[in-house]
Amino acid sequence: MPSLQDQLRGLVYSTEHGETCPDCRRPVAECECRAREEAERIAALDGIVRIRRETSGRKGKGVTTIQGVPLDAEALKTLAKSLKKRCGTGGSVKDGVIEIQGDHRDVLRRELESLGYKVKLAGG
């Protein structure tokens, strides 16, 4: 990891190209860092979708999280939208994890299995 001084000295904007990526120092339009990170995330998955109910750090509110879906960011958002609509509740996608408000593990399991994914209920 570069030192703090190296991070602060990096070019963030150029009048010639506009914004630049802080990692590869190329113009944002030519940067491939995000695509490479997304490909590495998908390659690291084992093919099993895990559904878990979490309450920690959420002031006691239950959230159902879905991890391990082998889709890119845009397809993951589309899947999350259809799952939220199926459950009739809100949610979001953060760092490749779909979060659905409330406890909907059984509904989500049936829905994902019907889409052809291998699903496990994780975390008790």
Short mmCIF file of N, CA and C in Angstrom, two decimals:
data_model
loop_
_atom_site.label_atom_id
_atom_site.label_comp_id
_atom_site.label_asym_id
_atom_site.label_seq_id
_atom_site.Cartn_x
_atom_site.Cartn_y
_atom_site.Cartn_z
N MET A 1 0.85 -1.17 0.00
CA MET A 1 0.00 0.00 0.00
C MET A 1 0.90 1.24 0.00
N PRO A 2 0.57 2.24 -0.84
CA PRO A 2 1.39 3.44 -0.89
C PRO A 2 1.28 4.23 0.41
N SER A 3 2.33 5.00 0.67
CA SER A 3 2.35 5.81 1.89
C SER A 3 1.32 6.93 1.77
N LEU A 4 1.04 7.57 2.90
CA LEU A 4 0.08 8.66 2.92
C LEU A 4 0.54 9.81 2.02
N GLN A 5 1.82 10.08 2.02
CA GLN A 5 2.35 11.15 1.18
C GLN A 5 2.14 10.84 -0.30
N ASP A 6 2.35 9.58 -0.69
CA ASP A 6 2.13 9.20 -2.09
C ASP A 6 0.65 9.32 -2.46
N GLN A 7 -0.23 8.98 -1.52
CA GLN A 7 -1.65 9.08 -1.79
C GLN A 7 -2.09 10.53 -1.95
N LEU A 8 -1.52 11.41 -1.14
CA LEU A 8 -1.91 12.82 -1.20
C LEU A 8 -1.34 13.53 -2.41
N ARG A 9 -0.24 13.06 -2.95
CA ARG A 9 0.39 13.69 -4.11
C ARG A 9 -0.25 13.30 -5.42
N GLY A 10 -1.12 12.32 -5.43
CA GLY A 10 -1.68 11.80 -6.68
C GLY A 10 -2.55 12.80 -7.41
N LEU A 11 -2.52 12.72 -8.71
CA LEU A 11 -3.32 13.57 -9.57
C LEU A 11 -4.77 13.12 -9.49
N VAL A 12 -5.70 14.04 -9.25
CA VAL A 12 -7.11 13.68 -9.18
C VAL A 12 -7.92 14.30 -10.31
N TYR A 13 -7.39 15.35 -10.93
CA TYR A 13 -8.10 15.99 -12.02
C TYR A 13 -7.09 16.57 -13.00
N SER A 14 -7.36 16.43 -14.27
CA SER A 14 -6.52 16.98 -15.31
C SER A 14 -7.41 17.75 -16.28
N THR A 15 -6.98 18.92 -16.70
CA THR A 15 -7.78 19.68 -17.65
C THR A 15 -7.82 18.99 -19.00
N GLU A 16 -6.87 18.11 -19.25
CA GLU A 16 -6.83 17.39 -20.52
C GLU A 16 -7.80 16.22 -20.55
N HIS A 17 -7.88 15.45 -19.44
CA HIS A 17 -8.69 14.23 -19.43
C HIS A 17 -9.87 14.29 -18.47
N GLY A 18 -9.90 15.21 -17.54
CA GLY A 18 -10.94 15.24 -16.52
C GLY A 18 -10.48 14.46 -15.30
N GLU A 19 -11.40 13.77 -14.63
CA GLU A 19 -11.05 13.02 -13.43
C GLU A 19 -10.15 11.83 -13.74
N THR A 20 -9.26 11.51 -12.82
CA THR A 20 -8.38 10.37 -12.98
C THR A 20 -8.58 9.40 -11.83
N CYS A 21 -8.34 8.15 -12.10
CA CYS A 21 -8.46 7.10 -11.09
C CYS A 21 -7.27 7.21 -10.12
N PRO A 22 -7.52 7.20 -8.80
CA PRO A 22 -6.40 7.31 -7.86
C PRO A 22 -5.53 6.06 -7.81
N ASP A 23 -6.04 4.93 -8.24
CA ASP A 23 -5.27 3.69 -8.19
C ASP A 23 -4.34 3.53 -9.38
N CYS A 24 -4.88 3.65 -10.59
CA CYS A 24 -4.07 3.40 -11.78
C CYS A 24 -3.60 4.68 -12.47
N ARG A 25 -4.07 5.83 -12.01
CA ARG A 25 -3.67 7.15 -12.52
C ARG A 25 -4.04 7.36 -13.99
N ARG A 26 -5.04 6.63 -14.46
CA ARG A 26 -5.52 6.81 -15.83
C ARG A 26 -6.84 7.59 -15.78
N PRO A 27 -7.27 8.19 -16.90
CA PRO A 27 -8.57 8.86 -16.90
C PRO A 27 -9.68 7.87 -16.53
N VAL A 28 -10.70 8.36 -15.84
CA VAL A 28 -11.78 7.50 -15.35
C VAL A 28 -12.45 6.75 -16.51
N ALA A 29 -12.56 7.36 -17.67
CA ALA A 29 -13.19 6.70 -18.81
C ALA A 29 -12.38 5.48 -19.28
N GLU A 30 -11.07 5.48 -19.07
CA GLU A 30 -10.21 4.37 -19.49
C GLU A 30 -9.86 3.42 -18.36
N CYS A 31 -10.26 3.74 -17.15
CA CYS A 31 -9.90 2.94 -15.97
C CYS A 31 -10.60 1.58 -16.00
N GLU A 32 -9.86 0.55 -15.66
CA GLU A 32 -10.41 -0.80 -15.61
C GLU A 32 -10.34 -1.39 -14.21
N CYS A 33 -10.08 -0.56 -13.20
CA CYS A 33 -9.93 -1.04 -11.83
C CYS A 33 -11.22 -1.68 -11.30
N ARG A 34 -12.34 -1.01 -11.49
CA ARG A 34 -13.61 -1.54 -10.98
C ARG A 34 -14.00 -2.85 -11.67
N ALA A 35 -13.80 -2.92 -12.96
CA ALA A 35 -14.12 -4.14 -13.69
C ALA A 35 -13.24 -5.30 -13.22
N ARG A 36 -11.96 -5.01 -12.97
CA ARG A 36 -11.04 -6.04 -12.48
C ARG A 36 -11.44 -6.50 -11.07
N GLU A 37 -11.82 -5.56 -10.19
CA GLU A 37 -12.26 -5.92 -8.85
C GLU A 37 -13.53 -6.77 -8.89
N GLU A 38 -14.44 -6.42 -9.77
CA GLU A 38 -15.69 -7.16 -9.91
C GLU A 38 -15.42 -8.58 -10.41
N ALA A 39 -14.52 -8.72 -11.37
CA ALA A 39 -14.17 -10.04 -11.89
C ALA A 39 -13.49 -10.90 -10.82
N GLU A 40 -12.64 -10.29 -9.99
CA GLU A 40 -12.00 -11.03 -8.90
C GLU A 40 -13.02 -11.47 -7.86
N ARG A 41 -14.01 -10.61 -7.57
CA ARG A 41 -15.05 -10.96 -6.60
C ARG A 41 -15.87 -12.16 -7.09
N ILE A 42 -16.23 -12.15 -8.36
CA ILE A 42 -17.03 -13.24 -8.92
C ILE A 42 -16.22 -14.53 -8.98
N ALA A 43 -14.93 -14.42 -9.31
CA ALA A 43 -14.08 -15.61 -9.39
C ALA A 43 -13.88 -16.26 -8.03
N ALA A 44 -13.94 -15.49 -6.97
CA ALA A 44 -13.70 -16.02 -5.63
C ALA A 44 -14.93 -16.74 -5.05
N LEU A 45 -16.07 -16.66 -5.69
CA LEU A 45 -17.28 -17.30 -5.17
C LEU A 45 -17.26 -18.80 -5.40
N ASP A 46 -17.97 -19.54 -4.53
CA ASP A 46 -17.99 -21.01 -4.63
C ASP A 46 -19.25 -21.56 -5.28
N GLY A 47 -20.16 -20.70 -5.74
CA GLY A 47 -21.35 -21.15 -6.43
C GLY A 47 -22.54 -21.41 -5.52
N ILE A 48 -22.39 -21.17 -4.23
CA ILE A 48 -23.48 -21.37 -3.28
C ILE A 48 -23.95 -20.00 -2.80
N VAL A 49 -25.25 -19.76 -2.90
CA VAL A 49 -25.83 -18.51 -2.44
C VAL A 49 -26.25 -18.71 -0.99
N ARG A 50 -25.78 -17.83 -0.11
CA ARG A 50 -26.07 -17.95 1.32
C ARG A 50 -27.05 -16.85 1.75
N ILE A 51 -28.12 -17.28 2.42
CA ILE A 51 -29.12 -16.35 2.92
C ILE A 51 -29.02 -16.35 4.44
N ARG A 52 -28.90 -15.16 5.01
CA ARG A 52 -28.70 -15.03 6.46
C ARG A 52 -29.57 -13.90 6.99
N ARG A 53 -30.05 -14.04 8.21
CA ARG A 53 -30.77 -12.97 8.89
C ARG A 53 -29.82 -12.30 9.86
N GLU A 54 -29.71 -10.97 9.77
CA GLU A 54 -28.80 -10.23 10.63
C GLU A 54 -29.56 -9.15 11.38
N THR A 55 -29.17 -8.93 12.64
CA THR A 55 -29.72 -7.84 13.43
C THR A 55 -28.62 -6.99 14.05
N SER A 56 -27.40 -7.49 14.10
CA SER A 56 -26.32 -6.77 14.77
C SER A 56 -25.98 -5.48 14.04
N GLY A 57 -25.85 -4.41 14.79
CA GLY A 57 -25.52 -3.12 14.23
C GLY A 57 -26.66 -2.43 13.51
N ARG A 58 -27.88 -2.93 13.71
CA ARG A 58 -29.04 -2.37 13.01
C ARG A 58 -30.15 -1.96 13.98
N LYS A 59 -29.78 -1.70 15.23
CA LYS A 59 -30.71 -1.26 16.27
C LYS A 59 -31.86 -2.23 16.45
N GLY A 60 -31.57 -3.53 16.35
CA GLY A 60 -32.57 -4.56 16.57
C GLY A 60 -33.44 -4.88 15.39
N LYS A 61 -33.33 -4.13 14.32
CA LYS A 61 -34.14 -4.39 13.13
C LYS A 61 -33.53 -5.55 12.35
N GLY A 62 -34.35 -6.49 11.92
CA GLY A 62 -33.87 -7.64 11.17
C GLY A 62 -33.72 -7.34 9.70
N VAL A 63 -32.63 -7.84 9.13
CA VAL A 63 -32.36 -7.68 7.70
C VAL A 63 -31.93 -9.04 7.16
N THR A 64 -32.44 -9.42 6.02
CA THR A 64 -32.03 -10.65 5.37
C THR A 64 -30.96 -10.31 4.35
N THR A 65 -29.79 -10.96 4.47
CA THR A 65 -28.70 -10.69 3.54
C THR A 65 -28.49 -11.90 2.63
N ILE A 66 -28.17 -11.62 1.39
CA ILE A 66 -27.94 -12.66 0.39
C ILE A 66 -26.53 -12.45 -0.16
N GLN A 67 -25.66 -13.44 0.05
CA GLN A 67 -24.27 -13.36 -0.39
C GLN A 67 -23.97 -14.48 -1.37
N GLY A 68 -23.00 -14.25 -2.23
CA GLY A 68 -22.49 -15.30 -3.10
C GLY A 68 -23.20 -15.43 -4.43
N VAL A 69 -23.99 -14.45 -4.83
CA VAL A 69 -24.68 -14.53 -6.12
C VAL A 69 -23.66 -14.17 -7.21
N PRO A 70 -23.40 -15.08 -8.14
CA PRO A 70 -22.36 -14.85 -9.16
C PRO A 70 -22.83 -13.97 -10.32
N LEU A 71 -23.12 -12.70 -10.02
CA LEU A 71 -23.56 -11.75 -11.03
C LEU A 71 -22.74 -10.48 -10.91
N ASP A 72 -22.65 -9.73 -12.01
CA ASP A 72 -21.97 -8.44 -11.94
C ASP A 72 -22.87 -7.42 -11.25
N ALA A 73 -22.36 -6.22 -11.03
CA ALA A 73 -23.05 -5.22 -10.22
C ALA A 73 -24.42 -4.84 -10.79
N GLU A 74 -24.52 -4.64 -12.09
CA GLU A 74 -25.80 -4.25 -12.68
C GLU A 74 -26.83 -5.36 -12.59
N ALA A 75 -26.43 -6.59 -12.90
CA ALA A 75 -27.35 -7.71 -12.81
C ALA A 75 -27.76 -7.97 -11.36
N LEU A 76 -26.85 -7.71 -10.42
CA LEU A 76 -27.15 -7.87 -9.01
C LEU A 76 -28.22 -6.87 -8.57
N LYS A 77 -28.12 -5.63 -9.06
CA LYS A 77 -29.13 -4.62 -8.74
C LYS A 77 -30.50 -5.01 -9.30
N THR A 78 -30.50 -5.56 -10.50
CA THR A 78 -31.75 -5.99 -11.12
C THR A 78 -32.38 -7.13 -10.33
N LEU A 79 -31.55 -8.10 -9.92
CA LEU A 79 -32.05 -9.21 -9.11
C LEU A 79 -32.58 -8.70 -7.78
N ALA A 80 -31.87 -7.78 -7.15
CA ALA A 80 -32.31 -7.23 -5.87
C ALA A 80 -33.66 -6.53 -6.02
N LYS A 81 -33.83 -5.82 -7.11
CA LYS A 81 -35.10 -5.12 -7.34
C LYS A 81 -36.25 -6.11 -7.45
N SER A 82 -36.05 -7.21 -8.18
CA SER A 82 -37.13 -8.19 -8.32
C SER A 82 -37.40 -8.91 -7.00
N LEU A 83 -36.35 -9.17 -6.21
CA LEU A 83 -36.55 -9.82 -4.90
C LEU A 83 -37.26 -8.90 -3.92
N LYS A 84 -36.93 -7.62 -3.95
CA LYS A 84 -37.61 -6.66 -3.08
C LYS A 84 -39.08 -6.55 -3.45
N LYS A 85 -39.35 -6.57 -4.74
CA LYS A 85 -40.74 -6.50 -5.20
C LYS A 85 -41.50 -7.76 -4.78
N ARG A 86 -40.84 -8.91 -4.85
CA ARG A 86 -41.45 -10.18 -4.46
C ARG A 86 -41.80 -10.19 -2.98
N CYS A 87 -40.92 -9.60 -2.15
CA CYS A 87 -41.15 -9.56 -0.71
C CYS A 87 -42.01 -8.37 -0.29
N GLY A 88 -42.16 -7.39 -1.15
CA GLY A 88 -42.95 -6.21 -0.83
C GLY A 88 -42.29 -5.33 0.21
N THR A 89 -40.97 -5.21 0.14
CA THR A 89 -40.24 -4.43 1.13
C THR A 89 -39.04 -3.75 0.47
N GLY A 90 -38.31 -2.98 1.25
CA GLY A 90 -37.16 -2.25 0.74
C GLY A 90 -35.87 -3.02 0.92
N GLY A 91 -34.79 -2.42 0.49
CA GLY A 91 -33.48 -3.04 0.63
C GLY A 91 -32.46 -2.33 -0.22
N SER A 92 -31.27 -2.92 -0.30
CA SER A 92 -30.19 -2.31 -1.07
C SER A 92 -29.16 -3.36 -1.46
N VAL A 93 -28.17 -2.92 -2.25
CA VAL A 93 -27.03 -3.76 -2.62
C VAL A 93 -25.78 -3.03 -2.16
N LYS A 94 -24.98 -3.69 -1.32
CA LYS A 94 -23.74 -3.09 -0.81
C LYS A 94 -22.61 -4.10 -0.93
N ASP A 95 -21.59 -3.76 -1.68
CA ASP A 95 -20.39 -4.59 -1.83
C ASP A 95 -20.70 -6.02 -2.24
N GLY A 96 -21.61 -6.20 -3.17
CA GLY A 96 -21.94 -7.53 -3.66
C GLY A 96 -22.88 -8.32 -2.77
N VAL A 97 -23.44 -7.68 -1.74
CA VAL A 97 -24.37 -8.33 -0.82
C VAL A 97 -25.73 -7.64 -0.95
N ILE A 98 -26.77 -8.45 -1.17
CA ILE A 98 -28.12 -7.92 -1.26
C ILE A 98 -28.71 -7.91 0.15
N GLU A 99 -29.24 -6.76 0.57
CA GLU A 99 -29.89 -6.64 1.86
C GLU A 99 -31.37 -6.36 1.65
N ILE A 100 -32.21 -7.20 2.25
CA ILE A 100 -33.66 -7.05 2.16
C ILE A 100 -34.19 -6.81 3.56
N GLN A 101 -34.98 -5.78 3.76
CA GLN A 101 -35.50 -5.46 5.08
C GLN A 101 -36.49 -6.52 5.54
N GLY A 102 -36.35 -6.97 6.78
CA GLY A 102 -37.26 -7.95 7.35
C GLY A 102 -36.73 -9.37 7.20
N ASP A 103 -37.47 -10.32 7.78
CA ASP A 103 -37.09 -11.74 7.73
C ASP A 103 -37.89 -12.43 6.63
N HIS A 104 -37.26 -12.62 5.47
CA HIS A 104 -37.93 -13.23 4.31
C HIS A 104 -37.12 -14.41 3.79
N ARG A 105 -36.46 -15.13 4.67
CA ARG A 105 -35.55 -16.20 4.23
C ARG A 105 -36.25 -17.27 3.41
N ASP A 106 -37.43 -17.70 3.83
CA ASP A 106 -38.11 -18.79 3.12
C ASP A 106 -38.57 -18.36 1.73
N VAL A 107 -39.12 -17.16 1.63
CA VAL A 107 -39.58 -16.65 0.33
C VAL A 107 -38.39 -16.48 -0.61
N LEU A 108 -37.31 -15.91 -0.09
CA LEU A 108 -36.12 -15.68 -0.92
C LEU A 108 -35.48 -17.00 -1.35
N ARG A 109 -35.49 -17.99 -0.45
CA ARG A 109 -34.92 -19.29 -0.80
C ARG A 109 -35.68 -19.92 -1.97
N ARG A 110 -37.01 -19.93 -1.87
CA ARG A 110 -37.82 -20.51 -2.96
C ARG A 110 -37.60 -19.74 -4.27
N GLU A 111 -37.55 -18.42 -4.17
CA GLU A 111 -37.38 -17.60 -5.38
C GLU A 111 -36.03 -17.84 -6.05
N LEU A 112 -34.96 -17.89 -5.25
CA LEU A 112 -33.62 -18.09 -5.82
C LEU A 112 -33.45 -19.51 -6.35
N GLU A 113 -34.05 -20.49 -5.68
CA GLU A 113 -33.98 -21.87 -6.19
C GLU A 113 -34.73 -22.00 -7.51
N SER A 114 -35.83 -21.26 -7.66
CA SER A 114 -36.56 -21.32 -8.92
C SER A 114 -35.77 -20.65 -10.04
N LEU A 115 -34.85 -19.76 -9.69
CA LEU A 115 -33.97 -19.14 -10.68
C LEU A 115 -32.76 -20.00 -11.01
N GLY A 116 -32.59 -21.12 -10.30
CA GLY A 116 -31.53 -22.07 -10.62
C GLY A 116 -30.29 -21.96 -9.75
N TYR A 117 -30.34 -21.24 -8.66
CA TYR A 117 -29.18 -21.11 -7.77
C TYR A 117 -29.22 -22.18 -6.70
N LYS A 118 -28.03 -22.61 -6.25
CA LYS A 118 -27.92 -23.52 -5.13
C LYS A 118 -27.90 -22.65 -3.86
N VAL A 119 -28.88 -22.85 -2.97
CA VAL A 119 -29.09 -21.94 -1.85
C VAL A 119 -28.91 -22.66 -0.53
N LYS A 120 -28.25 -21.97 0.43
CA LYS A 120 -28.12 -22.46 1.80
C LYS A 120 -28.58 -21.38 2.75
N LEU A 121 -29.30 -21.79 3.80
CA LEU A 121 -29.64 -20.86 4.87
C LEU A 121 -28.46 -20.88 5.84
N ALA A 122 -27.83 -19.75 6.07
CA ALA A 122 -26.62 -19.69 6.88
C ALA A 122 -26.89 -18.96 8.17
N GLY A 123 -26.06 -19.21 9.16
CA GLY A 123 -26.07 -18.43 10.39
C GLY A 123 -27.16 -18.74 11.37
N GLY A 124 -27.64 -19.96 11.43
CA GLY A 124 -28.57 -20.33 12.49
C GLY A 124 -29.94 -19.92 12.20
#
